[in-house]
PDB file of C-alpha atoms and ligand atoms in Angstrom:
ATOM      1  CA  UNK A 749     -20.409  30.338-119.314  1.00 61.00           C
ATOM      2  CA  UNK A 750     -20.921  29.097-115.781  1.00 69.00           C
ATOM      3  CA  UNK A 751     -21.290  25.329-115.562  1.00 79.00           C
ATOM      4  CA  UNK A 752     -23.154  23.294-113.007  1.00 92.00           C
ATOM      5  CA  UNK A 753     -20.880  21.412-110.620  1.00 96.00           C
ATOM      6  CA  UNK A 754     -20.909  17.612-110.683  1.00 98.00           C
ATOM      7  CA  UNK A 755     -19.804  15.068-108.133  1.00 98.00           C
ATOM      8  CA  UNK A 756     -19.050  11.745-109.736  1.00 98.00           C
ATOM      9  CA  UNK A 757     -18.506   8.220-108.467  1.00 98.00           C
ATOM     10  CA  UNK A 758     -16.411   5.799-110.498  1.00 99.00           C
ATOM     11  CA  UNK A 759     -17.386   2.124-110.230  1.00 98.00           C
ATOM     12  CA  UNK A 760     -14.517  -0.263-111.075  1.00 98.00           C
ATOM     13  CA  UNK A 761     -13.560  -3.868-110.360  1.00 97.00           C
ATOM     14  CA  UNK A 762      -9.989  -4.228-111.605  1.00 96.00           C
ATOM     15  CA  UNK A 763      -6.668  -2.492-112.111  1.00 96.00           C
ATOM     16  CA  UNK A 764      -8.322   0.851-112.467  1.00 98.00           C
ATOM     17  CA  UNK A 765      -6.128   2.309-115.182  1.00 98.00           C
ATOM     18  CA  UNK A 766      -9.149   4.146-116.639  1.00 98.00           C
ATOM     19  CA  UNK A 767     -10.120   5.322-113.162  1.00 98.00           C
ATOM     20  CA  UNK A 768      -6.619   6.735-112.674  1.00 98.00           C
ATOM     21  CA  UNK A 769      -6.763   8.468-116.035  1.00 98.00           C
ATOM     22  CA  UNK A 770     -10.179  10.009-115.268  1.00 98.00           C
ATOM     23  CA  UNK A 771      -9.065  11.158-111.797  1.00 98.00           C
ATOM     24  CA  UNK A 772      -5.994  12.830-113.316  1.00 98.00           C
ATOM     25  CA  UNK A 773      -8.016  14.467-116.076  1.00 98.00           C
ATOM     26  CA  UNK A 774     -10.427  16.090-113.625  1.00 98.00           C
ATOM     27  CA  UNK A 775      -7.895  16.809-110.872  1.00 97.00           C
ATOM     28  CA  UNK A 776      -7.796  20.518-111.677  1.00 94.00           C
ATOM     29  CA  UNK A 777     -11.395  20.912-112.809  1.00 97.00           C
ATOM     30  CA  UNK A 778     -13.560  23.521-111.121  1.00 95.00           C
ATOM     31  CA  UNK A 779     -16.789  21.792-112.118  1.00 95.00           C
ATOM     32  CA  UNK A 780     -16.270  18.052-112.015  1.00 98.00           C
ATOM     33  CA  UNK A 781     -15.100  16.254-108.897  1.00 98.00           C
ATOM     34  CA  UNK A 782     -14.404  12.545-108.468  1.00 98.00           C
ATOM     35  CA  UNK A 783     -15.668  12.021-104.927  1.00 98.00           C
ATOM     36  CA  UNK A 784     -15.982   8.261-104.572  1.00 98.00           C
ATOM     37  CA  UNK A 785     -14.581   5.016-105.963  1.00 98.00           C
ATOM     38  CA  UNK A 786     -16.925   2.054-105.710  1.00 98.00           C
ATOM     39  CA  UNK A 787     -15.411  -1.415-106.010  1.00 98.00           C
ATOM     40  CA  UNK A 788     -16.743  -4.959-105.582  1.00 98.00           C
ATOM     41  CA  UNK A 789     -13.380  -6.738-105.312  1.00 98.00           C
ATOM     42  CA  UNK A 790     -11.297  -6.671-102.136  1.00 97.00           C
ATOM     43  CA  UNK A 791      -7.655  -6.075-103.059  1.00 97.00           C
ATOM     44  CA  UNK A 792      -8.391  -4.677-106.546  1.00 98.00           C
ATOM     45  CA  UNK A 793      -5.748  -2.263-107.871  1.00 98.00           C
ATOM     46  CA  UNK A 794      -8.327   0.492-108.151  1.00 98.00           C
ATOM     47  CA  UNK A 795      -8.576   0.677-104.342  1.00 98.00           C
ATOM     48  CA  UNK A 796      -4.890   1.531-104.178  1.00 98.00           C
ATOM     49  CA  UNK A 797      -5.425   4.212-106.802  1.00 98.00           C
ATOM     50  CA  UNK A 798      -8.231   5.715-104.708  1.00 98.00           C
ATOM     51  CA  UNK A 799      -5.947   5.775-101.675  1.00 98.00           C
ATOM     52  CA  UNK A 800      -3.045   7.354-103.553  1.00 98.00           C
ATOM     53  CA  UNK A 801      -5.363  10.094-104.769  1.00 98.00           C
ATOM     54  CA  UNK A 802      -7.015  10.633-101.381  1.00 98.00           C
ATOM     55  CA  UNK A 803     -10.437   9.705-102.706  1.00 98.00           C
ATOM     56  CA  UNK A 804     -12.823   7.745-100.520  1.00 98.00           C
ATOM     57  CA  UNK A 805     -13.605   4.216-101.637  1.00 98.00           C
ATOM     58  CA  UNK A 806     -16.549   1.982-100.916  1.00 98.00           C
ATOM     59  CA  UNK A 807     -16.266  -1.792-101.097  1.00 98.00           C
ATOM     60  CA  UNK A 808     -19.676  -3.190-101.999  1.00 98.00           C
ATOM     61  CA  UNK A 809     -21.043  -6.611-101.145  1.00 98.00           C
ATOM     62  CA  UNK A 810     -23.327  -8.651-103.399  1.00 97.00           C
ATOM     63  CA  UNK A 811     -26.397  -9.118-101.204  1.00 97.00           C
ATOM     64  CA  UNK A 812     -26.676  -5.437-100.290  1.00 97.00           C
ATOM     65  CA  UNK A 813     -25.924  -4.299-103.836  1.00 98.00           C
ATOM     66  CA  UNK A 814     -28.504  -6.490-105.582  1.00 97.00           C
ATOM     67  CA  UNK A 815     -31.138  -7.121-102.925  1.00 95.00           C
ATOM     68  CA  UNK A 816     -30.633  -4.358-100.397  1.00 95.00           C
ATOM     69  CA  UNK A 817     -30.309  -0.581-100.728  1.00 95.00           C
ATOM     70  CA  UNK A 818     -27.725  -0.821-103.551  1.00 96.00           C
ATOM     71  CA  UNK A 819     -25.720   1.607-101.396  1.00 98.00           C
ATOM     72  CA  UNK A 820     -27.925   4.509-102.473  1.00 97.00           C
ATOM     73  CA  UNK A 821     -27.484   6.196 -99.107  1.00 97.00           C
ATOM     74  CA  UNK A 822     -23.697   6.015 -99.319  1.00 97.00           C
ATOM     75  CA  UNK A 823     -23.820   7.723-102.700  1.00 98.00           C
ATOM     76  CA  UNK A 824     -26.206  10.380-101.446  1.00 97.00           C
ATOM     77  CA  UNK A 825     -24.134  11.017 -98.356  1.00 97.00           C
ATOM     78  CA  UNK A 826     -21.291  12.325-100.524  1.00 98.00           C
ATOM     79  CA  UNK A 827     -23.756  13.952-102.965  1.00 98.00           C
ATOM     80  CA  UNK A 828     -22.895  11.848-106.003  1.00 98.00           C
ATOM     81  CA  UNK A 829     -24.962  13.021-108.979  1.00 98.00           C
ATOM     82  CA  UNK A 830     -23.407  10.980-111.795  1.00 98.00           C
ATOM     83  CA  UNK A 831     -21.917   7.471-112.058  1.00 98.00           C
ATOM     84  CA  UNK A 832     -19.115   6.369-114.358  1.00 98.00           C
ATOM     85  CA  UNK A 833     -18.465   2.664-114.903  1.00 98.00           C
ATOM     86  CA  UNK A 834     -14.843   1.887-115.752  1.00 98.00           C
ATOM     87  CA  UNK A 835     -14.418  -1.874-115.847  1.00 96.00           C
ATOM     88  CA  UNK A 836     -17.121  -2.600-113.272  1.00 96.00           C
ATOM     89  CA  UNK A 837     -18.141  -6.194-113.755  1.00 92.00           C
ATOM     90  CA  UNK A 838     -21.488  -6.416-111.956  1.00 94.00           C
ATOM     91  CA  UNK A 839     -24.749  -5.496-113.591  1.00 93.00           C
ATOM     92  CA  UNK A 840     -26.232  -2.261-112.234  1.00 96.00           C
ATOM     93  CA  UNK A 841     -29.458  -3.019-110.313  1.00 96.00           C
ATOM     94  CA  UNK A 842     -32.710  -1.353-111.358  1.00 95.00           C
ATOM     95  CA  UNK A 843     -32.758   0.312-107.972  1.00 93.00           C
ATOM     96  CA  UNK A 844     -29.712   2.428-108.912  1.00 97.00           C
ATOM     97  CA  UNK A 845     -30.787   2.995-112.496  1.00 97.00           C
ATOM     98  CA  UNK A 846     -34.034   4.517-111.215  1.00 96.00           C
ATOM     99  CA  UNK A 847     -32.147   6.662-108.724  1.00 96.00           C
ATOM    100  CA  UNK A 848     -29.785   7.936-111.456  1.00 97.00           C
ATOM    101  CA  UNK A 849     -31.901   8.029-114.631  1.00 95.00           C
ATOM    102  CA  UNK A 850     -29.734   8.883-117.658  1.00 96.00           C
ATOM    103  CA  UNK A 851     -26.891   9.518-115.249  1.00 98.00           C
ATOM    104  CA  UNK A 852     -24.856   6.330-115.474  1.00 98.00           C
ATOM    105  CA  UNK A 853     -22.446   5.693-118.325  1.00 98.00           C
ATOM    106  CA  UNK A 854     -20.223   2.769-119.209  1.00 98.00           C
ATOM    107  CA  UNK A 855     -17.291   2.084-121.485  1.00 98.00           C
ATOM    108  CA  UNK A 856     -17.116  -1.197-123.361  1.00 97.00           C
ATOM    109  CA  UNK A 857     -13.904  -2.344-125.078  1.00 98.00           C
ATOM    110  CA  UNK A 858     -15.513  -3.260-128.432  1.00 98.00           C
ATOM    111  CA  UNK A 859     -17.857  -1.882-131.052  1.00 98.00           C
ATOM    112  CA  UNK A 860     -21.265  -2.663-129.573  1.00 97.00           C
ATOM    113  CA  UNK A 861     -23.694  -4.203-130.347  1.00 96.00           C
ATOM    114  CA  UNK A 862     -21.043  -6.741-131.332  1.00 97.00           C
ATOM    115  CA  UNK A 863     -19.137  -8.532-128.576  1.00 97.00           C
ATOM    116  CA  UNK A 864     -21.256  -7.348-125.672  1.00 95.00           C
ATOM    117  CA  UNK A 865     -23.367  -9.049-123.029  1.00 90.00           C
ATOM    118  CA  UNK A 866     -22.753 -11.161-119.971  1.00 85.00           C
ATOM    119  CA  UNK A 867     -19.238 -12.578-119.705  1.00 88.00           C
ATOM    120  CA  UNK A 868     -17.925 -10.125-122.317  1.00 93.00           C
ATOM    121  CA  UNK A 869     -15.380  -8.121-120.416  1.00 92.00           C
ATOM    122  CA  UNK A 870     -11.670  -7.355-120.586  1.00 90.00           C
ATOM    123  CA  UNK A 871      -9.588  -9.977-122.392  1.00 94.00           C
ATOM    124  CA  UNK A 872     -12.647 -12.162-123.160  1.00 96.00           C
ATOM    125  CA  UNK A 873     -13.819  -9.433-125.521  1.00 98.00           C
ATOM    126  CA  UNK A 874     -10.478  -9.171-127.334  1.00 98.00           C
ATOM    127  CA  UNK A 875     -10.186 -12.967-127.637  1.00 98.00           C
ATOM    128  CA  UNK A 876     -13.661 -13.114-129.200  1.00 98.00           C
ATOM    129  CA  UNK A 877     -12.877 -10.262-131.618  1.00 98.00           C
ATOM    130  CA  UNK A 878      -9.700 -12.021-132.809  1.00 98.00           C
ATOM    131  CA  UNK A 879     -11.405 -15.433-133.026  1.00 97.00           C
ATOM    132  CA  UNK A 880     -14.078 -13.859-135.239  1.00 98.00           C
ATOM    133  CA  UNK A 881     -11.343 -12.471-137.552  1.00 97.00           C
ATOM    134  CA  UNK A 882     -12.740  -8.946-137.251  1.00 98.00           C
ATOM    135  CA  UNK A 883     -10.866  -6.291-139.236  1.00 98.00           C
ATOM    136  CA  UNK A 884     -11.614  -3.601-136.689  1.00 98.00           C
ATOM    137  CA  UNK A 885     -12.506  -3.136-133.046  1.00 98.00           C
ATOM    138  CA  UNK A 886     -12.778  -0.138-130.765  1.00 98.00           C
ATOM    139  CA  UNK A 887     -14.616   1.365-127.836  1.00 98.00           C
ATOM    140  CA  UNK A 888     -18.242   2.189-127.130  1.00 98.00           C
ATOM    141  CA  UNK A 889     -19.334   4.675-124.492  1.00 98.00           C
ATOM    142  CA  UNK A 890     -23.025   4.349-123.700  1.00 98.00           C
ATOM    143  CA  UNK A 891     -25.755   5.074-121.182  1.00 98.00           C
ATOM    144  CA  UNK A 892     -26.528   2.212-118.832  1.00 97.00           C
ATOM    145  CA  UNK A 893     -29.931   0.586-118.709  1.00 93.00           C
ATOM    146  CA  UNK A 894     -31.106  -2.617-117.069  1.00 86.00           C
ATOM    147  CA  UNK A 895     -29.574  -4.853-119.764  1.00 86.00           C
ATOM    148  CA  UNK A 896     -25.862  -5.584-120.169  1.00 84.00           C
ATOM    149  CA  UNK A 897     -24.110  -3.308-122.687  1.00 89.00           C
ATOM    150  CA  UNK A 898     -27.435  -2.128-124.068  1.00 88.00           C
ATOM    151  CA  UNK A 899     -28.203   1.573-123.411  1.00 95.00           C
ATOM    152  CA  UNK A 900     -28.052   4.392-125.961  1.00 97.00           C
ATOM    153  CA  UNK A 901     -24.654   4.941-127.541  1.00 98.00           C
ATOM    154  CA  UNK A 902     -22.873   8.221-126.887  1.00 98.00           C
ATOM    155  CA  UNK A 903     -19.575   7.675-128.696  1.00 98.00           C
ATOM    156  CA  UNK A 904     -17.532   5.081-130.580  1.00 98.00           C
ATOM    157  CA  UNK A 905     -13.913   5.086-131.767  1.00 98.00           C
ATOM    158  CA  UNK A 906     -12.359   2.468-134.018  1.00 98.00           C
ATOM    159  CA  UNK A 907      -8.928   0.823-134.342  1.00 98.00           C
ATOM    160  CA  UNK A 908      -7.685  -1.755-136.830  1.00 98.00           C
ATOM    161  CA  UNK A 909      -7.264  -5.412-135.870  1.00 98.00           C
ATOM    162  CA  UNK A 910      -4.165  -6.635-137.731  1.00 98.00           C
ATOM    163  CA  UNK A 911      -3.444 -10.270-138.664  1.00 96.00           C
ATOM    164  CA  UNK A 912      -0.668 -10.519-136.065  1.00 97.00           C
ATOM    165  CA  UNK A 913      -2.663  -8.909-133.223  1.00 98.00           C
ATOM    166  CA  UNK A 914      -3.017 -10.929-130.015  1.00 98.00           C
ATOM    167  CA  UNK A 915      -5.609 -10.286-127.276  1.00 97.00           C
ATOM    168  CA  UNK A 916      -2.820  -8.484-125.401  1.00 98.00           C
ATOM    169  CA  UNK A 917      -1.775  -6.222-128.275  1.00 98.00           C
ATOM    170  CA  UNK A 918      -5.383  -5.421-129.072  1.00 98.00           C
ATOM    171  CA  UNK A 919      -6.058  -4.649-125.400  1.00 98.00           C
ATOM    172  CA  UNK A 920      -3.218  -2.100-125.516  1.00 98.00           C
ATOM    173  CA  UNK A 921      -4.704  -0.318-128.527  1.00 98.00           C
ATOM    174  CA  UNK A 922      -8.141  -0.287-126.931  1.00 98.00           C
ATOM    175  CA  UNK A 923      -6.786   1.080-123.678  1.00 98.00           C
ATOM    176  CA  UNK A 924      -5.129   3.946-125.564  1.00 98.00           C
ATOM    177  CA  UNK A 925      -8.478   4.824-127.152  1.00 98.00           C
ATOM    178  CA  UNK A 926     -10.125   4.641-123.736  1.00 98.00           C
ATOM    179  CA  UNK A 927      -7.560   6.958-122.158  1.00 98.00           C
ATOM    180  CA  UNK A 928      -7.840   9.427-125.008  1.00 98.00           C
ATOM    181  CA  UNK A 929     -11.613   9.628-125.222  1.00 98.00           C
ATOM    182  CA  UNK A 930     -13.388   8.542-122.031  1.00 98.00           C
ATOM    183  CA  UNK A 931     -12.579  11.618-119.876  1.00 98.00           C
ATOM    184  CA  UNK A 932     -13.443  13.993-122.741  1.00 98.00           C
ATOM    185  CA  UNK A 933     -16.753  12.274-123.417  1.00 98.00           C
ATOM    186  CA  UNK A 934     -17.601  12.311-119.690  1.00 98.00           C
ATOM    187  CA  UNK A 935     -16.805  16.029-119.587  1.00 98.00           C
ATOM    188  CA  UNK A 936     -18.904  16.697-122.647  1.00 97.00           C
ATOM    189  CA  UNK A 937     -21.896  14.799-121.267  1.00 98.00           C
ATOM    190  CA  UNK A 938     -21.647  16.533-117.886  1.00 97.00           C
ATOM    191  CA  UNK A 939     -21.243  20.021-119.265  1.00 93.00           C
ATOM    192  CA  UNK A 940     -24.359  19.561-121.338  1.00 90.00           C
ATOM    193  CA  UNK A 941     -26.834  18.447-118.679  1.00 86.00           C
TER     194      UNK A 941
HETATM  195  C1  GAR B1949     -11.481  -1.523-119.777  1.00 50.63           C
HETATM  196  O1  GAR B1949     -10.878  -1.916-120.988  1.00 50.63           O
HETATM  197  C2  GAR B1949     -12.991  -1.432-119.936  1.00 50.63           C
HETATM  198  O2  GAR B1949     -13.386  -1.047-121.229  1.00 50.63           O
HETATM  199  C3  GAR B1949     -13.404  -2.858-119.668  1.00 50.63           C
HETATM  200  O3  GAR B1949     -12.611  -3.250-118.577  1.00 50.63           O
HETATM  201  C4  GAR B1949     -11.324  -2.619-118.711  1.00 50.63           C
HETATM  202  C5  GAR B1949     -10.926  -2.067-117.368  1.00 50.63           C
HETATM  203  O4  GAR B1949      -9.573  -1.700-117.373  1.00 50.63           O
HETATM  204  N1  GAR B1949     -14.813  -2.952-119.387  1.00 50.63           N
HETATM  205  C6  GAR B1949     -15.546  -3.996-119.738  1.00 50.63           C
HETATM  206  O5  GAR B1949     -15.089  -4.989-120.282  1.00 50.63           O
HETATM  207  C7  GAR B1949     -17.042  -3.863-119.402  1.00 50.63           C
HETATM  208  N2  GAR B1949     -17.800  -4.892-120.046  1.00 50.63           N
HETATM  209  P1  GAR B1949      -8.964  -0.827-116.224  1.00 50.63           P
HETATM  210  O6  GAR B1949      -9.341  -1.479-114.882  1.00 50.63           O
HETATM  211  O7  GAR B1949      -7.490  -0.858-116.432  1.00 50.63           O
HETATM  212  O8  GAR B1949      -9.533   0.544-116.333  1.00 50.63           O
END
Protein backbone atom coordinates (compact mmCIF):
# COMPACT_ATOMS: atom_id res chain seq x y z
CA UNK A 1 0.00 0.00 0.00
CA UNK A 2 1.29 3.44 -0.90
CA UNK A 3 1.34 5.83 2.04
CA UNK A 4 1.04 9.58 2.02
CA UNK A 5 4.29 11.36 2.82
CA UNK A 6 4.51 13.43 6.01
CA UNK A 7 6.86 16.19 7.03
CA UNK A 8 7.01 16.55 10.78
CA UNK A 9 8.33 19.18 13.16
CA UNK A 10 9.40 18.17 16.65
CA UNK A 11 8.93 20.80 19.37
CA UNK A 12 11.24 20.29 22.38
CA UNK A 13 12.67 22.39 25.20
CA UNK A 14 15.26 20.18 26.88
CA UNK A 15 17.83 17.44 26.39
CA UNK A 16 15.96 16.04 23.46
CA UNK A 17 16.52 12.36 24.10
CA UNK A 18 13.05 11.59 22.70
CA UNK A 19 13.74 13.84 19.73
CA UNK A 20 16.95 11.92 19.03
CA UNK A 21 15.12 8.62 19.29
CA UNK A 22 12.36 9.77 16.91
CA UNK A 23 14.88 11.15 14.39
CA UNK A 24 16.76 7.83 14.42
CA UNK A 25 13.57 5.81 14.07
CA UNK A 26 12.48 7.70 10.96
CA UNK A 27 15.94 8.20 9.46
CA UNK A 28 15.39 5.53 6.82
CA UNK A 29 11.66 6.03 6.33
CA UNK A 30 10.35 6.72 2.84
CA UNK A 31 7.17 8.34 4.13
CA UNK A 32 7.94 10.26 7.29
CA UNK A 33 10.56 12.99 7.41
CA UNK A 34 11.64 15.04 10.42
CA UNK A 35 12.22 18.41 8.76
CA UNK A 36 12.38 20.87 11.64
CA UNK A 37 13.19 21.07 15.34
CA UNK A 38 11.46 23.89 17.18
CA UNK A 39 12.90 24.94 20.53
CA UNK A 40 12.18 27.77 22.98
CA UNK A 41 15.40 27.52 25.02
CA UNK A 42 18.71 28.87 23.75
CA UNK A 43 21.45 26.33 24.48
CA UNK A 44 19.07 23.37 24.97
CA UNK A 45 20.60 19.96 24.20
CA UNK A 46 18.00 19.34 21.52
CA UNK A 47 19.55 22.07 19.35
CA UNK A 48 22.82 20.15 19.32
CA UNK A 49 20.92 17.02 18.33
CA UNK A 50 19.32 18.88 15.42
CA UNK A 51 22.75 20.05 14.28
CA UNK A 52 24.32 16.60 14.54
CA UNK A 53 21.51 15.20 12.41
CA UNK A 54 21.60 18.04 9.87
CA UNK A 55 18.03 19.06 10.62
CA UNK A 56 17.09 22.72 10.62
CA UNK A 57 16.13 24.20 13.97
CA UNK A 58 14.04 27.20 14.84
CA UNK A 59 14.47 29.04 18.13
CA UNK A 60 11.15 30.61 19.05
CA UNK A 61 10.59 33.70 21.17
CA UNK A 62 7.67 34.18 23.56
CA UNK A 63 6.02 37.32 22.18
CA UNK A 64 5.94 36.06 18.59
CA UNK A 65 4.86 32.57 19.63
CA UNK A 66 1.93 33.62 21.82
CA UNK A 67 0.90 37.00 20.43
CA UNK A 68 2.33 37.07 16.93
CA UNK A 69 2.19 34.61 14.03
CA UNK A 70 3.16 31.62 16.22
CA UNK A 71 5.76 30.97 13.51
CA UNK A 72 3.10 29.53 11.20
CA UNK A 73 4.95 30.83 8.15
CA UNK A 74 8.20 29.16 9.19
CA UNK A 75 6.38 25.85 9.49
CA UNK A 76 4.68 26.30 6.15
CA UNK A 77 7.90 27.28 4.45
CA UNK A 78 9.30 23.79 5.07
CA UNK A 79 5.87 22.19 4.47
CA UNK A 80 5.36 20.81 7.97
CA UNK A 81 2.06 18.91 8.10
CA UNK A 82 2.26 17.35 11.57
CA UNK A 83 3.70 18.47 14.93
CA UNK A 84 5.18 16.24 17.62
CA UNK A 85 5.76 17.61 21.11
CA UNK A 86 8.61 15.89 22.94
CA UNK A 87 9.21 17.72 26.21
CA UNK A 88 8.08 21.12 24.92
CA UNK A 89 7.22 23.19 27.94
CA UNK A 90 5.12 26.03 26.51
CA UNK A 91 1.42 25.73 25.91
CA UNK A 92 0.52 25.55 22.22
CA UNK A 93 -1.37 28.72 21.19
CA UNK A 94 -4.85 28.43 19.67
CA UNK A 95 -3.42 29.96 16.53
CA UNK A 96 -1.33 26.82 15.88
CA UNK A 97 -4.00 24.40 17.04
CA UNK A 98 -6.37 25.86 14.45
CA UNK A 99 -3.69 25.66 11.77
CA UNK A 100 -2.98 21.99 12.61
CA UNK A 101 -6.34 20.56 13.74
CA UNK A 102 -5.90 17.00 15.04
CA UNK A 103 -2.32 17.17 13.85
CA UNK A 104 -0.40 17.90 17.04
CA UNK A 105 0.43 15.18 19.54
CA UNK A 106 2.19 15.22 22.89
CA UNK A 107 3.76 12.71 25.24
CA UNK A 108 3.27 13.11 28.97
CA UNK A 109 5.38 11.14 31.47
CA UNK A 110 2.46 9.93 33.64
CA UNK A 111 -0.93 8.28 33.36
CA UNK A 112 -3.19 11.23 32.54
CA UNK A 113 -5.58 12.55 33.72
CA UNK A 114 -3.52 12.12 36.88
CA UNK A 115 -0.42 14.28 37.34
CA UNK A 116 -1.02 16.61 34.42
CA UNK A 117 -1.52 20.34 34.03
CA UNK A 118 0.60 23.44 34.33
CA UNK A 119 3.92 22.91 36.10
CA UNK A 120 3.68 19.13 35.68
CA UNK A 121 6.67 18.30 33.56
CA UNK A 122 9.81 16.18 33.78
CA UNK A 123 10.98 15.44 37.32
CA UNK A 124 8.09 17.40 38.90
CA UNK A 125 5.75 14.70 37.61
CA UNK A 126 7.83 11.83 39.02
CA UNK A 127 8.22 13.59 42.39
CA UNK A 128 4.44 14.03 42.60
CA UNK A 129 3.79 10.39 41.64
CA UNK A 130 6.16 9.15 44.38
CA UNK A 131 4.80 11.60 46.97
CA UNK A 132 1.30 10.29 46.25
CA UNK A 133 2.53 6.70 46.86
CA UNK A 134 1.18 5.56 43.49
CA UNK A 135 1.72 1.87 42.70
CA UNK A 136 2.06 2.54 38.99
CA UNK A 137 2.94 5.27 36.54
CA UNK A 138 3.55 5.37 32.81
CA UNK A 139 3.19 7.42 29.67
CA UNK A 140 0.27 9.01 27.87
CA UNK A 141 0.37 10.00 24.22
CA UNK A 142 -2.49 12.32 23.31
CA UNK A 143 -3.77 14.88 20.85
CA UNK A 144 -3.15 18.48 21.85
CA UNK A 145 -5.97 20.91 22.43
CA UNK A 146 -6.01 24.35 24.00
CA UNK A 147 -5.76 23.00 27.57
CA UNK A 148 -2.63 21.54 29.16
CA UNK A 149 -2.43 17.73 28.93
CA UNK A 150 -6.09 17.50 27.97
CA UNK A 151 -6.72 16.26 24.40
CA UNK A 152 -7.98 12.81 23.41
CA UNK A 153 -5.77 9.93 24.47
CA UNK A 154 -4.13 7.83 21.78
CA UNK A 155 -2.03 5.43 23.85
CA UNK A 156 -0.92 4.64 27.40
CA UNK A 157 1.71 2.25 28.76
CA UNK A 158 2.21 1.42 32.42
CA UNK A 159 5.20 0.63 34.66
CA UNK A 160 5.32 -0.26 38.34
CA UNK A 161 6.40 2.27 40.97
CA UNK A 162 8.35 0.29 43.59
CA UNK A 163 8.81 1.32 47.24
CA UNK A 164 12.49 2.14 46.68
CA UNK A 165 11.94 4.14 43.46
CA UNK A 166 13.28 7.71 43.41
CA UNK A 167 12.23 10.42 40.92
CA UNK A 168 15.43 9.58 39.03
CA UNK A 169 14.85 5.83 38.86
CA UNK A 170 11.24 6.35 37.86
CA UNK A 171 12.31 8.84 35.18
CA UNK A 172 14.57 6.15 33.71
CA UNK A 173 11.73 3.64 33.48
CA UNK A 174 9.44 6.22 31.91
CA UNK A 175 12.06 7.23 29.38
CA UNK A 176 12.43 3.59 28.31
CA UNK A 177 8.68 3.39 27.71
CA UNK A 178 8.83 6.64 25.76
CA UNK A 179 11.67 5.40 23.55
CA UNK A 180 9.91 2.11 22.91
CA UNK A 181 6.47 3.45 22.08
CA UNK A 182 6.48 7.10 20.96
CA UNK A 183 7.98 6.60 17.46
CA UNK A 184 5.71 3.60 16.79
CA UNK A 185 2.60 5.47 17.88
CA UNK A 186 3.59 8.49 15.75
CA UNK A 187 4.07 6.17 12.77
CA UNK A 188 0.75 4.50 13.36
CA UNK A 189 -1.11 7.81 13.61
CA UNK A 190 0.57 9.17 10.47
CA UNK A 191 0.03 6.09 8.37
CA UNK A 192 -3.65 6.18 9.18
CA UNK A 193 -4.51 9.75 8.22
C1 LIG B 1 9.93 13.46 28.55
O1 LIG B 1 9.93 12.55 29.63
C2 LIG B 1 8.52 13.94 28.25
O2 LIG B 1 7.54 12.96 28.51
C3 LIG B 1 8.38 15.09 29.21
O3 LIG B 1 9.62 15.75 29.13
C4 LIG B 1 10.65 14.76 28.94
C5 LIG B 1 11.59 15.25 27.87
O4 LIG B 1 12.75 14.47 27.85
N1 LIG B 1 7.28 15.94 28.85
C6 LIG B 1 6.55 16.58 29.75
O5 LIG B 1 6.77 16.54 30.95
C7 LIG B 1 5.38 17.39 29.15
N2 LIG B 1 4.48 17.81 30.18
P1 LIG B 1 13.76 14.55 26.66
O6 LIG B 1 14.10 16.03 26.43
O7 LIG B 1 14.96 13.79 27.10
O8 LIG B 1 13.11 13.96 25.46
